[in-house]
Short mmCIF file of N, CA and C in Angstrom, two decimals:
data_model
loop_
_atom_site.label_atom_id
_atom_site.label_comp_id
_atom_site.label_asym_id
_atom_site.label_seq_id
_atom_site.Cartn_x
_atom_site.Cartn_y
_atom_site.Cartn_z
N MET A 1 -57.82 144.16 -100.38
CA MET A 1 -57.73 145.38 -99.52
C MET A 1 -56.45 146.21 -99.95
N MET A 2 -56.54 147.58 -99.94
CA MET A 2 -55.38 148.28 -100.46
C MET A 2 -55.50 149.42 -99.48
N VAL A 3 -54.37 149.37 -98.64
CA VAL A 3 -54.13 150.66 -97.57
C VAL A 3 -53.39 151.76 -98.16
N GLU A 4 -53.76 152.90 -97.93
CA GLU A 4 -53.12 154.02 -98.31
C GLU A 4 -52.50 154.85 -97.10
N PHE A 5 -51.51 155.59 -97.18
CA PHE A 5 -51.03 156.38 -96.01
C PHE A 5 -51.36 157.93 -96.72
N VAL A 6 -52.17 158.56 -95.82
CA VAL A 6 -52.48 159.81 -96.17
C VAL A 6 -52.07 160.79 -95.08
N GLU A 7 -51.33 161.80 -95.39
CA GLU A 7 -50.98 162.86 -94.47
C GLU A 7 -52.12 163.50 -93.69
N ILE A 8 -51.93 163.68 -92.51
CA ILE A 8 -52.92 164.21 -91.62
C ILE A 8 -53.28 165.67 -92.22
N ASN A 9 -54.59 165.84 -92.44
CA ASN A 9 -54.95 167.12 -93.08
C ASN A 9 -56.35 167.55 -92.49
N GLU A 10 -56.89 168.70 -93.07
CA GLU A 10 -58.16 169.06 -92.52
C GLU A 10 -59.28 167.99 -92.82
N GLU A 11 -59.12 167.44 -93.90
CA GLU A 11 -60.24 166.50 -94.11
C GLU A 11 -60.29 165.20 -93.37
N ASN A 12 -59.13 164.73 -92.94
CA ASN A 12 -59.06 163.50 -92.09
C ASN A 12 -58.71 163.52 -90.60
N TYR A 13 -58.32 164.61 -90.20
CA TYR A 13 -57.80 164.75 -88.87
C TYR A 13 -58.86 164.35 -87.83
N GLU A 14 -60.11 164.58 -88.01
CA GLU A 14 -61.10 164.42 -87.13
C GLU A 14 -61.45 162.84 -86.98
N ALA A 15 -61.53 162.33 -88.15
CA ALA A 15 -61.64 160.79 -88.24
C ALA A 15 -60.44 160.03 -87.52
N VAL A 16 -59.39 160.57 -87.74
CA VAL A 16 -58.11 159.98 -87.04
C VAL A 16 -58.25 160.10 -85.55
N LEU A 17 -58.93 161.26 -84.98
CA LEU A 17 -59.07 161.47 -83.65
C LEU A 17 -60.08 160.55 -82.97
N LYS A 18 -61.13 160.31 -83.82
CA LYS A 18 -62.25 159.27 -83.53
C LYS A 18 -61.74 157.99 -83.40
N LEU A 19 -60.72 157.56 -84.00
CA LEU A 19 -60.38 156.08 -84.03
C LEU A 19 -60.22 155.53 -82.58
N LYS A 20 -60.63 154.42 -82.18
CA LYS A 20 -60.59 153.83 -80.84
C LYS A 20 -60.09 152.44 -81.07
N VAL A 21 -59.39 151.93 -79.99
CA VAL A 21 -59.08 150.55 -79.77
C VAL A 21 -60.16 149.84 -78.89
N THR A 22 -60.03 148.48 -78.68
CA THR A 22 -61.00 148.07 -77.73
C THR A 22 -60.71 148.34 -76.37
N ASP A 23 -61.83 148.16 -75.54
CA ASP A 23 -61.61 148.52 -74.02
C ASP A 23 -60.47 147.89 -73.36
N GLU A 24 -60.22 146.56 -73.86
CA GLU A 24 -59.09 145.80 -73.28
C GLU A 24 -57.74 146.45 -73.58
N GLN A 25 -57.79 146.81 -74.96
CA GLN A 25 -56.34 147.39 -75.39
C GLN A 25 -56.19 148.77 -74.70
N ASN A 26 -57.12 149.59 -74.52
CA ASN A 26 -57.12 150.74 -74.02
C ASN A 26 -56.82 150.65 -72.44
N GLN A 27 -57.39 149.67 -71.73
CA GLN A 27 -57.07 149.65 -70.33
C GLN A 27 -55.64 149.18 -70.11
N ALA A 28 -55.09 148.28 -71.10
CA ALA A 28 -53.72 147.93 -71.16
C ALA A 28 -52.77 148.75 -71.47
N LYS A 29 -53.29 149.95 -71.96
CA LYS A 29 -52.42 151.04 -72.49
C LYS A 29 -51.37 150.48 -73.60
N PHE A 30 -51.81 149.83 -74.46
CA PHE A 30 -51.02 149.35 -75.51
C PHE A 30 -50.72 150.28 -76.63
N ILE A 31 -51.38 151.45 -76.60
CA ILE A 31 -51.03 152.61 -77.41
C ILE A 31 -51.38 153.92 -76.96
N ALA A 32 -50.70 154.95 -77.32
CA ALA A 32 -50.86 156.33 -76.81
C ALA A 32 -52.21 156.71 -77.76
N PRO A 33 -53.05 157.60 -77.28
CA PRO A 33 -54.14 158.31 -78.06
C PRO A 33 -53.62 158.84 -79.19
N ASN A 34 -54.14 158.96 -80.29
CA ASN A 34 -53.63 159.44 -81.60
C ASN A 34 -53.51 160.92 -81.36
N VAL A 35 -54.30 161.61 -80.51
CA VAL A 35 -54.14 163.13 -80.28
C VAL A 35 -52.67 163.20 -79.84
N ARG A 36 -52.10 162.34 -78.90
CA ARG A 36 -50.78 162.48 -78.34
C ARG A 36 -49.76 162.23 -79.64
N SER A 37 -50.10 161.29 -80.41
CA SER A 37 -49.05 160.97 -81.47
C SER A 37 -48.97 162.38 -82.47
N ILE A 38 -50.18 162.83 -82.69
CA ILE A 38 -50.17 164.09 -83.70
C ILE A 38 -49.41 165.36 -83.05
N ALA A 39 -49.77 165.44 -81.67
CA ALA A 39 -48.94 166.32 -80.87
C ALA A 39 -47.42 166.04 -80.86
N ASP A 40 -47.12 164.83 -80.67
CA ASP A 40 -45.67 164.48 -80.77
C ASP A 40 -44.97 164.79 -82.20
N ALA A 41 -45.75 164.62 -83.22
CA ALA A 41 -45.24 164.85 -84.51
C ALA A 41 -45.01 166.34 -84.84
N TYR A 42 -46.05 167.30 -84.19
CA TYR A 42 -45.89 168.56 -84.31
C TYR A 42 -44.74 169.04 -83.39
N LEU A 43 -44.37 168.46 -82.31
CA LEU A 43 -43.15 169.01 -81.58
C LEU A 43 -42.01 168.62 -82.38
N TYR A 44 -41.90 167.73 -83.34
CA TYR A 44 -40.72 167.31 -83.96
C TYR A 44 -40.70 167.78 -85.49
N ARG A 45 -41.57 168.69 -85.79
CA ARG A 45 -41.97 169.08 -87.25
C ARG A 45 -40.59 169.78 -87.80
N LYS A 46 -39.80 170.44 -86.95
CA LYS A 46 -38.80 171.32 -87.38
C LYS A 46 -37.71 170.37 -87.78
N ALA A 47 -37.49 169.12 -87.10
CA ALA A 47 -36.45 168.21 -87.59
C ALA A 47 -36.89 167.46 -88.97
N GLY A 48 -38.26 167.48 -89.11
CA GLY A 48 -38.63 166.84 -90.43
C GLY A 48 -38.34 165.34 -90.53
N ASP A 49 -38.47 164.67 -89.47
CA ASP A 49 -38.29 163.33 -89.46
C ASP A 49 -39.28 162.34 -88.73
N VAL A 50 -40.38 163.08 -88.46
CA VAL A 50 -41.63 162.27 -87.72
C VAL A 50 -42.85 162.61 -88.69
N PHE A 51 -43.54 161.43 -89.12
CA PHE A 51 -44.59 161.58 -90.09
C PHE A 51 -45.73 160.78 -89.63
N PRO A 52 -46.85 161.65 -89.28
CA PRO A 52 -48.04 160.92 -88.97
C PRO A 52 -49.12 160.74 -90.05
N TYR A 53 -49.63 159.63 -90.21
CA TYR A 53 -50.48 159.23 -91.43
C TYR A 53 -51.91 158.67 -91.04
N ALA A 54 -52.93 159.12 -91.89
CA ALA A 54 -54.08 158.44 -91.58
C ALA A 54 -53.99 157.33 -92.49
N VAL A 55 -54.51 156.00 -91.99
CA VAL A 55 -54.44 154.72 -92.85
C VAL A 55 -55.86 154.60 -93.51
N GLN A 56 -55.95 154.70 -94.79
CA GLN A 56 -57.32 154.56 -95.43
C GLN A 56 -57.41 153.44 -96.26
N ASP A 57 -58.61 152.90 -96.29
CA ASP A 57 -59.03 151.93 -97.31
C ASP A 57 -60.16 152.56 -98.17
N GLY A 58 -59.67 152.74 -99.31
CA GLY A 58 -60.56 153.87 -100.09
C GLY A 58 -60.80 155.14 -99.34
N GLU A 59 -61.91 155.65 -98.99
CA GLU A 59 -62.20 156.79 -98.43
C GLU A 59 -62.28 156.66 -96.85
N THR A 60 -62.30 155.41 -96.36
CA THR A 60 -62.45 154.90 -94.90
C THR A 60 -61.17 155.17 -94.23
N VAL A 61 -61.13 155.81 -93.17
CA VAL A 61 -59.93 155.86 -92.33
C VAL A 61 -60.08 154.75 -91.24
N VAL A 62 -59.10 153.86 -91.51
CA VAL A 62 -59.19 152.41 -90.51
C VAL A 62 -58.24 152.53 -89.48
N GLY A 63 -57.12 153.38 -89.61
CA GLY A 63 -56.18 153.33 -88.65
C GLY A 63 -55.33 154.61 -88.79
N PHE A 64 -54.24 154.31 -87.92
CA PHE A 64 -53.28 155.54 -87.91
C PHE A 64 -51.82 154.93 -87.79
N VAL A 65 -50.79 155.65 -88.40
CA VAL A 65 -49.33 155.04 -88.27
C VAL A 65 -48.45 156.34 -88.00
N LEU A 66 -47.52 156.29 -87.11
CA LEU A 66 -46.51 157.35 -87.05
C LEU A 66 -45.12 156.88 -87.22
N LEU A 67 -44.54 157.25 -88.17
CA LEU A 67 -43.35 156.92 -88.73
C LEU A 67 -42.13 157.83 -88.28
N ASP A 68 -41.10 157.38 -87.75
CA ASP A 68 -39.94 158.17 -87.48
C ASP A 68 -38.70 157.79 -88.05
N GLU A 69 -38.02 158.66 -88.82
CA GLU A 69 -36.73 158.30 -89.65
C GLU A 69 -35.60 158.95 -89.02
N ASP A 70 -34.67 158.21 -88.89
CA ASP A 70 -33.40 158.43 -88.16
C ASP A 70 -32.27 158.29 -89.11
N GLU A 71 -32.07 159.19 -89.97
CA GLU A 71 -30.90 158.92 -90.90
C GLU A 71 -29.60 158.76 -90.44
N GLU A 72 -29.24 159.41 -89.37
CA GLU A 72 -27.96 159.30 -88.59
C GLU A 72 -27.76 157.85 -88.33
N GLU A 73 -28.84 157.27 -87.62
CA GLU A 73 -28.66 155.78 -87.20
C GLU A 73 -29.00 154.87 -88.32
N LYS A 74 -29.58 155.41 -89.45
CA LYS A 74 -29.92 154.62 -90.55
C LYS A 74 -31.21 153.64 -90.15
N GLU A 75 -31.92 154.15 -89.42
CA GLU A 75 -33.04 153.40 -88.87
C GLU A 75 -34.46 154.09 -89.28
N LEU A 76 -35.54 153.28 -89.69
CA LEU A 76 -36.90 153.67 -89.73
C LEU A 76 -37.81 153.11 -88.83
N MET A 77 -38.58 153.79 -88.15
CA MET A 77 -39.28 153.10 -87.01
C MET A 77 -40.70 153.35 -87.24
N ILE A 78 -41.50 152.27 -86.85
CA ILE A 78 -42.93 152.44 -86.62
C ILE A 78 -43.00 152.96 -85.17
N TRP A 79 -43.22 154.07 -85.05
CA TRP A 79 -43.32 154.62 -83.74
C TRP A 79 -44.76 154.37 -83.06
N ARG A 80 -45.62 154.56 -83.97
CA ARG A 80 -47.03 154.10 -83.35
C ARG A 80 -47.84 153.63 -84.39
N MET A 81 -48.75 152.61 -84.13
CA MET A 81 -49.60 152.06 -85.14
C MET A 81 -50.73 151.69 -84.40
N MET A 82 -52.04 151.81 -84.92
CA MET A 82 -53.18 151.40 -84.66
C MET A 82 -54.12 151.12 -85.62
N VAL A 83 -55.06 150.32 -85.46
CA VAL A 83 -56.28 150.00 -86.24
C VAL A 83 -57.61 150.13 -85.43
N ASP A 84 -58.37 150.84 -86.04
CA ASP A 84 -59.78 151.11 -85.08
C ASP A 84 -60.45 149.79 -84.84
N LYS A 85 -60.92 149.71 -83.63
CA LYS A 85 -61.69 148.55 -83.11
C LYS A 85 -62.54 147.94 -84.10
N ASP A 86 -63.31 148.68 -84.88
CA ASP A 86 -64.19 148.08 -85.89
C ASP A 86 -63.58 147.65 -86.97
N HIS A 87 -62.29 147.92 -87.08
CA HIS A 87 -61.60 147.21 -88.39
C HIS A 87 -60.53 146.17 -87.96
N GLN A 88 -60.35 145.88 -86.70
CA GLN A 88 -59.52 145.04 -86.34
C GLN A 88 -59.77 143.46 -86.63
N GLY A 89 -59.02 142.66 -86.98
CA GLY A 89 -59.12 141.40 -87.30
C GLY A 89 -59.52 141.08 -88.79
N LYS A 90 -59.22 142.08 -89.59
CA LYS A 90 -59.51 142.00 -91.09
C LYS A 90 -58.25 142.16 -91.84
N GLY A 91 -57.01 142.12 -91.40
CA GLY A 91 -55.84 142.17 -92.05
C GLY A 91 -55.28 143.55 -92.06
N TYR A 92 -55.86 144.57 -91.53
CA TYR A 92 -55.16 146.03 -91.67
C TYR A 92 -53.90 145.99 -91.00
N GLY A 93 -53.67 145.47 -89.77
CA GLY A 93 -52.47 145.71 -89.09
C GLY A 93 -51.31 144.89 -89.96
N ARG A 94 -51.52 143.91 -90.54
CA ARG A 94 -50.53 143.11 -91.31
C ARG A 94 -50.34 144.23 -92.72
N ALA A 95 -51.35 144.59 -93.23
CA ALA A 95 -51.22 145.45 -94.46
C ALA A 95 -50.25 146.77 -94.16
N ILE A 96 -50.61 147.38 -92.87
CA ILE A 96 -49.88 148.64 -92.71
C ILE A 96 -48.42 148.13 -92.53
N VAL A 97 -48.08 147.28 -91.72
CA VAL A 97 -46.68 146.75 -91.58
C VAL A 97 -46.03 146.35 -92.81
N GLU A 98 -46.72 145.67 -93.67
CA GLU A 98 -46.07 145.27 -94.95
C GLU A 98 -45.92 146.60 -95.80
N LYS A 99 -46.85 147.48 -95.91
CA LYS A 99 -46.57 148.75 -96.65
C LYS A 99 -45.37 149.40 -96.04
N VAL A 100 -45.15 149.62 -94.78
CA VAL A 100 -44.06 150.15 -94.38
C VAL A 100 -42.73 149.54 -94.64
N MET A 101 -42.87 147.95 -94.70
CA MET A 101 -41.79 147.20 -95.01
C MET A 101 -41.30 147.60 -96.51
N LYS A 102 -42.17 147.75 -97.46
CA LYS A 102 -41.91 147.90 -98.72
C LYS A 102 -41.20 149.51 -98.87
N GLN A 103 -41.88 150.30 -98.10
CA GLN A 103 -40.99 151.65 -98.27
C GLN A 103 -39.61 151.62 -97.66
N PHE A 104 -39.42 150.88 -96.43
CA PHE A 104 -38.16 150.52 -96.03
C PHE A 104 -37.22 149.78 -97.13
N GLU A 105 -37.64 148.79 -97.66
CA GLU A 105 -36.85 148.08 -98.76
C GLU A 105 -36.53 148.91 -99.86
N ALA A 106 -37.39 149.90 -100.14
CA ALA A 106 -36.98 150.71 -101.37
C ALA A 106 -36.20 151.98 -100.98
N ASP A 107 -36.00 152.16 -99.66
CA ASP A 107 -35.17 153.35 -99.42
C ASP A 107 -33.82 153.10 -98.87
N SER A 108 -32.75 153.54 -99.72
CA SER A 108 -31.34 153.05 -99.33
C SER A 108 -30.79 153.90 -98.09
N ARG A 109 -31.58 154.75 -97.57
CA ARG A 109 -31.13 155.60 -96.42
C ARG A 109 -31.21 154.67 -95.00
N PHE A 110 -31.84 153.72 -95.04
CA PHE A 110 -31.98 152.92 -93.76
C PHE A 110 -31.59 151.34 -93.86
N ASP A 111 -30.81 151.06 -92.85
CA ASP A 111 -30.49 149.65 -92.84
C ASP A 111 -31.44 148.73 -92.00
N VAL A 112 -32.08 149.42 -91.01
CA VAL A 112 -33.14 148.49 -90.18
C VAL A 112 -34.32 149.23 -89.93
N LEU A 113 -35.34 148.37 -89.97
CA LEU A 113 -36.85 148.82 -89.60
C LEU A 113 -37.01 148.39 -88.27
N ILE A 114 -37.45 149.31 -87.48
CA ILE A 114 -37.76 148.96 -86.02
C ILE A 114 -39.24 149.15 -85.64
N ALA A 115 -39.83 148.32 -84.89
CA ALA A 115 -41.16 148.50 -84.32
C ALA A 115 -41.05 147.92 -82.88
N ASP A 116 -41.82 148.59 -82.09
CA ASP A 116 -41.88 147.94 -80.59
C ASP A 116 -43.37 147.98 -80.16
N TYR A 117 -43.60 147.24 -78.96
CA TYR A 117 -44.86 146.98 -78.68
C TYR A 117 -44.73 146.75 -77.15
N VAL A 118 -45.90 147.23 -76.59
CA VAL A 118 -45.88 147.13 -75.17
C VAL A 118 -46.02 145.72 -74.60
N LYS A 119 -45.53 145.33 -73.60
CA LYS A 119 -45.49 143.94 -73.05
C LYS A 119 -46.94 143.58 -72.91
N GLY A 120 -47.38 142.47 -73.25
CA GLY A 120 -48.60 141.98 -73.11
C GLY A 120 -49.46 142.13 -74.49
N ASN A 121 -49.09 142.77 -75.33
CA ASN A 121 -49.67 143.01 -76.57
C ASN A 121 -49.19 141.98 -77.66
N ASP A 122 -49.53 140.70 -77.30
CA ASP A 122 -49.00 139.44 -78.00
C ASP A 122 -49.44 139.51 -79.29
N VAL A 123 -50.58 140.11 -79.68
CA VAL A 123 -51.01 140.08 -81.13
C VAL A 123 -50.07 140.87 -81.84
N MET A 124 -49.58 141.96 -81.49
CA MET A 124 -48.74 142.76 -82.21
C MET A 124 -47.37 141.99 -82.33
N GLY A 125 -46.75 141.26 -81.25
CA GLY A 125 -45.69 140.57 -81.20
C GLY A 125 -45.55 139.56 -82.34
N LYS A 126 -46.71 138.71 -82.32
CA LYS A 126 -46.87 137.53 -83.30
C LYS A 126 -46.84 138.17 -84.69
N LEU A 127 -47.62 139.30 -84.90
CA LEU A 127 -47.70 139.71 -86.33
C LEU A 127 -46.29 140.16 -86.75
N LEU A 128 -45.67 140.99 -85.97
CA LEU A 128 -44.19 141.42 -86.31
C LEU A 128 -43.32 140.05 -86.51
N GLU A 129 -43.37 139.16 -85.70
CA GLU A 129 -42.41 137.94 -85.86
C GLU A 129 -42.85 137.41 -87.21
N SER A 130 -44.15 137.09 -87.48
CA SER A 130 -44.64 136.43 -88.74
C SER A 130 -44.18 137.14 -89.95
N LEU A 131 -43.83 138.43 -89.85
CA LEU A 131 -43.27 139.24 -90.98
C LEU A 131 -41.73 139.24 -91.06
N GLY A 132 -40.98 138.52 -90.05
CA GLY A 132 -39.63 138.51 -90.30
C GLY A 132 -39.02 139.34 -89.23
N PHE A 133 -39.67 140.08 -88.43
CA PHE A 133 -38.89 140.92 -87.33
C PHE A 133 -38.31 139.86 -86.38
N GLU A 134 -37.14 140.38 -85.85
CA GLU A 134 -36.52 139.59 -84.81
C GLU A 134 -36.51 140.40 -83.47
N TYR A 135 -36.49 139.72 -82.34
CA TYR A 135 -36.53 140.54 -80.91
C TYR A 135 -35.20 140.90 -80.75
N GLY A 136 -35.16 142.11 -80.25
CA GLY A 136 -34.04 143.00 -79.81
C GLY A 136 -34.07 142.92 -78.50
N GLU A 137 -33.78 144.25 -77.84
CA GLU A 137 -33.67 144.41 -76.32
C GLU A 137 -35.23 144.70 -75.90
N PHE A 138 -35.39 144.40 -74.38
CA PHE A 138 -36.57 144.82 -73.81
C PHE A 138 -36.26 146.14 -73.22
N ASP A 139 -37.15 147.07 -73.51
CA ASP A 139 -37.05 148.48 -72.98
C ASP A 139 -37.78 148.59 -71.64
N GLU A 140 -37.08 148.39 -70.40
CA GLU A 140 -37.56 148.46 -69.24
C GLU A 140 -38.53 149.69 -68.88
N GLU A 141 -37.98 150.82 -69.31
CA GLU A 141 -38.42 152.07 -68.88
C GLU A 141 -39.72 152.34 -69.63
N ASN A 142 -39.95 151.76 -70.80
CA ASN A 142 -41.22 151.92 -71.42
C ASN A 142 -42.03 150.56 -71.58
N ASN A 143 -41.48 149.66 -70.82
CA ASN A 143 -42.31 148.24 -70.96
C ASN A 143 -42.41 147.70 -72.17
N GLU A 144 -41.50 147.83 -73.21
CA GLU A 144 -41.79 147.49 -74.70
C GLU A 144 -40.69 146.65 -75.02
N TYR A 145 -41.17 145.90 -75.80
CA TYR A 145 -40.18 144.98 -76.69
C TYR A 145 -39.88 145.69 -77.97
N VAL A 146 -38.61 145.63 -78.17
CA VAL A 146 -38.03 146.23 -79.59
C VAL A 146 -37.69 145.09 -80.52
N MET A 147 -38.47 145.35 -81.76
CA MET A 147 -38.10 144.36 -82.70
C MET A 147 -37.50 144.82 -83.91
N LYS A 148 -36.69 144.10 -84.83
CA LYS A 148 -36.03 144.75 -85.87
C LYS A 148 -36.10 143.90 -86.88
N TYR A 149 -36.16 144.48 -88.10
CA TYR A 149 -36.29 143.99 -89.48
C TYR A 149 -35.23 144.43 -90.41
N LYS A 150 -34.48 143.59 -91.09
CA LYS A 150 -33.46 143.95 -91.92
C LYS A 150 -33.82 143.11 -93.22
N SER A 151 -33.74 143.77 -94.30
CA SER A 151 -33.99 143.26 -95.73
C SER A 151 -32.83 142.50 -96.30
#
């Protein structure tokens, strides 16, 4: 499996909007809807530091990732990430995080890679931990664990 990050465009935005998580994940509010993430990226477009991508395996859109670059703090953040319910359990989540890790390690502008996840989303926590992320603070306001990776 080879995942590719493709900028949101006319050809793929509808597929990104149709991506869904499982009913359990949706009810637990583990991730904001992709339309919200695309709107957030639009709001921050002038700063040029938020990047929404369709995650594709060949021609198939299997997920979505929103990256946030903070050059002042020297941080790259996986702001949001999701894999469509029909493609979960196939290694796409790991492949997405590993691809971001490679980008991070190749980019000297950043000292730390951050990812967070909503309390209760233990699958994401275990994935990040297995890839070398370490627990940072717990964000009470957003009910999220913040994890950090340094190369």
